[in-house]
Amino acid sequence: MPIGYQTIIGLEVHVELATVSKMFCGCSAEHFGVEPNTHTCPVCLGLPGALPVPNKKAIDWTLMLAMALDCRINQHSHFDRKNYFYPDLPKGYQITQFEEPFGYDGCLKLTAIKSALMSTVSQQKVIRIRRVHLEEDTGKLQHTEIGGEKVTLVDFNRSGVPLVEIVTEPDFRSLEEVDLYLKKLQKIIRYLGISQADMEKGSMRIEPSISIRVNKNNGQIQFPMPNDQLPDYRVELKNINSFRFARKALEYEIKRQTDLLEKGEKIPQQTRGWNEEKNVTFPQREKEEAHDYRYFPEPDIPPIVLDNEQLAIIKKQIPELPDQKLVRFQRDYSLSDYDAGILTENQELGDYFEEAVKAAGEIGQLKTGNIVKTIANWLINKRIETENTLPAELIAKIIRANTIAAVDEGKLSGIVKEVLGANKQAVNDYQKGKKTALGFLMGAVIKLLPGVDKELIRKELEKQLF
Amino acid sequence: MGLNDLTIIEASEGLKKKNFSARDLLEDCYRRIEQVDNKIHAFLALNKELALQQAGEVEKILNTGQTEKPLLGIPVAIKDNFNTVGLTTTASSNILINYQPPYNATVVNKLRDAGAIILGKTNMDAFAHGSSTETSDFGSTKNPWNLNYLPGGSSGGSAAAVAANETIFAVGSETAGSIRQPAAWCGVVGFKPTYGRISRFGLIAMASSTDSPGPLTKSVADAKLIYKILAGFDENDATTAVNPVNYKTKNIRELKIGIPKEYYRSETQKGINEMVLASAKILEKLGARIIELSLLDPEYAISDYTVVQRAEVSSNLARFDGIRFGGTRDNFNEENMRRIMLGTYTLSAGYYDAYYKRAQKVRTLIVNNFNRAWKEVDLLLAPTSPTVAQKIGATKGQAMYGEISDMLVEPSSIAGLPGINLPCGFIEGLPVGMQIIGPQWSEDLILYLAEKYEDNTEWHRRKALL
Amino acid sequence: MSKSITKLSKEEVMHVAKLANLPLNENEGEKLKEQLSATIDYINHLAELDNKVKSLPPTYQVTGKENALRDDITRPGLTREEALKNARRSYNGFFVVPSVWD
């Protein structure tokens, strides 16, 4: 990037909530891999006379997320209609939130993990969250040809599925920050248990906005100040369905925009799509050109009013979040920043770790140094199948291995030599071909070295008997 | 006189006493329809075959002595904006010609559960955009009292069907006057309950914040019966009231009836104000106190209602895009297009505050104004319409005809208040209607007073000679 | 009452028609222009009440209801046949429209 040029990025993330039913009707919210138009009803199909009734759980979960992102909560909130025409929008309007989103003015702190540090990442960065609101998803379009005619096919299974939209201020200044934010946001959402937030399956979608600011006077990268002068345009990117493509698309855009700006050209405000085959962004011409959405409050849905008690109940439902867990792991288990980070990568691993530590405590008799550190080590460095191994079983394995490690080779070979010396008859039998003699000899060694790995004993015996 | 001339209560008794069969009752209605409907054109779709089949089933039930269902065997005519499975539902628009809905409106389900038999669907202004039934895409309905005159609208078909004794009772909908006004022009009882009292689920939406289903009947007792069957919370409609407070009926001697002088206008057709005031005298003789008071000029409600209604209409009709059902948008008639355009305009960028938001503030003013009145009086009495039925063609070409002539019902509609129309006289053979308006949830009080009036007058006994 | 005469331009009318997804030809646009202008004149009367409504909150919901929510459970909906029954065009279980991509 040339000196004096700065990347300005804002992110809009949509997350499909994993509710059982849709946002405004009782249809199943499952749509991935489902036969087209089999999860519909008059409401989500937009038939005449149908009326929306909001899903309480979707609202609770949205509030939980808003709180987890340190947002202020609108205790008086409502839904609005966003009016526009498109074949995947059955009512000709989307029920969303415009004026009173459930959450606003929140933030997400980014912390770079030391070993992943790259030169352009700051140690700590606060990304401001402008709003967190709830809306319904549209149907899905597919483009194909029927008898030579180009057509678009519409499936309304996804129409009406609840979506939470999280919008940031244009606070990102590097792709590493974008990456950290997305990964952390995804982690929080998964910890809350409100969505799988899977980009490949479409339950998490990102729409970055990117522009380049030209700071003619200085080339220093700065933290954004609230009254920063932003460029007079921005480019929105759509159709990005993985973190990898997000990075590629943004890299491409940074180069494209920088090149244009260096030539002295003006960059038009537009929406561009990402073409993953050609690895380029391209301008999208959407039929809804006039972006006058004529928002007005949804008359079919009374407002949502939350008192402090109700908010407190929802807040209680929030489990320990990744940041809190990280801090606690470092404090309670004396783990390093890095180790704690890995163990809190997902909720399941962190929980497993703690259960293993508890199990170790119950078994008690471990003389092998810092059991906590050992457990952490195993989970981080070895491939433990945590779904198939109970924490107690893991402890048993560790005990065995540690006890095994406590035996040094010299001691083992010495004891085996002793046993062989004291059991000449068995040695003879073995050398004559009687395999059961080995078992007898093994038993003798085990008596003297209880808990030692039988394989090691067998190997040493075989070595000495040879 | 045929069985079709009976009221619900009379027909119900007759069926239970086995004076006649359900089939007899139904056939008399169809005979009457065959006799006069080619002149009146109240009906769009008829349900004869299925209805007769249902009559047979009713017979079986009656024979076993199971007479609990309050509407068992009673024929009903349903306005064509209520979804009915098995019968086309067109809202009298070309866009929905031949539309077969896959679900029933809640109102329809409640009627069927109560044992009613659907005679057919009645004509209306297309999408309820009118006060005369002239803007039906399938030809206008005529007033049974004089075929050169209009029945009013938008529930003109339902009102005419009741007035002509083609049915025992009918169901209509009111956004601002569409039940009360055609009831007035056709000399029948038309009851619009409080907004939120009867479910709108399955009613093709016009203005979501004021639409109210309601009965059109030959007597107040009939209206009360239907109202009680249809009222109640519906989980499919988030705006239905859960447990609203019901007003305890007072004795008529304790009642204070308000005469709002702004509703007795000099422009009103000569004779109407006098008849309504004469009715007030009757109520006074029965013991009620008549009190003159001043309310906000209903003229303001015209602009207010027009803005709110057309804005909501423009959004509610967006789903008619010809993809999942119905025809393309060029099938809207002129009045539909005018209303969609005005609504879109008032919601568009730069105009929202000046129109929609301002109108919703005026709405608050109107609501507050009524609340002040309820401190002084229990109910209000006023003419329903400033004219009797208009001649065919009289309303054509006037850009806001419907909304201007509905001035006297619009304030209570926009405030969501309940109101009933009762016949109170005739001018040159055409009925005059008066309305009783009450506070939210005061239906019991309104019906009580209405019944007192009806018991002491003979207007409801006059039949259209056709 | 003072009346201001609204004069919508044809461009404004056609723009509104586009927002409203209404196919209007030139003639229809011309006709609607007059009618809409007249209606806008009328509704501008609302401005006369500005002093009275300045400090009032807007009423979007007359029932006074709040928190009308439903539990997160599924209910049977439409079969695919019912969903597609009224479509002008369907294909292999999908609704069909002319391609939205050029």
Coordinates of C-alpha atoms in Angstrom, one line a residue, chain B residues 20 167 176 209 220 236 238 307 404 412 416 424:
Chain B
F20 CA -88.5 -26.7 8.6
T167 CA -79.3 -14.4 3.1
A176 CA -63.4 3.4 7.7
S209 CA -54.2 -0.4 11.6
V220 CA -79.5 -6.1 16.7
N236 CA -52.5 -15.8 14.4
A238 CA -50.8 -10.2 17.1
V307 CA -52.8 9.4 4.5
I404 CA -64.8 12.7 1.9
S412 CA -64.0 6.5 15.2
G416 CA -60.2 2.0 16.6
C424 CA -83.8 5.2 11.7

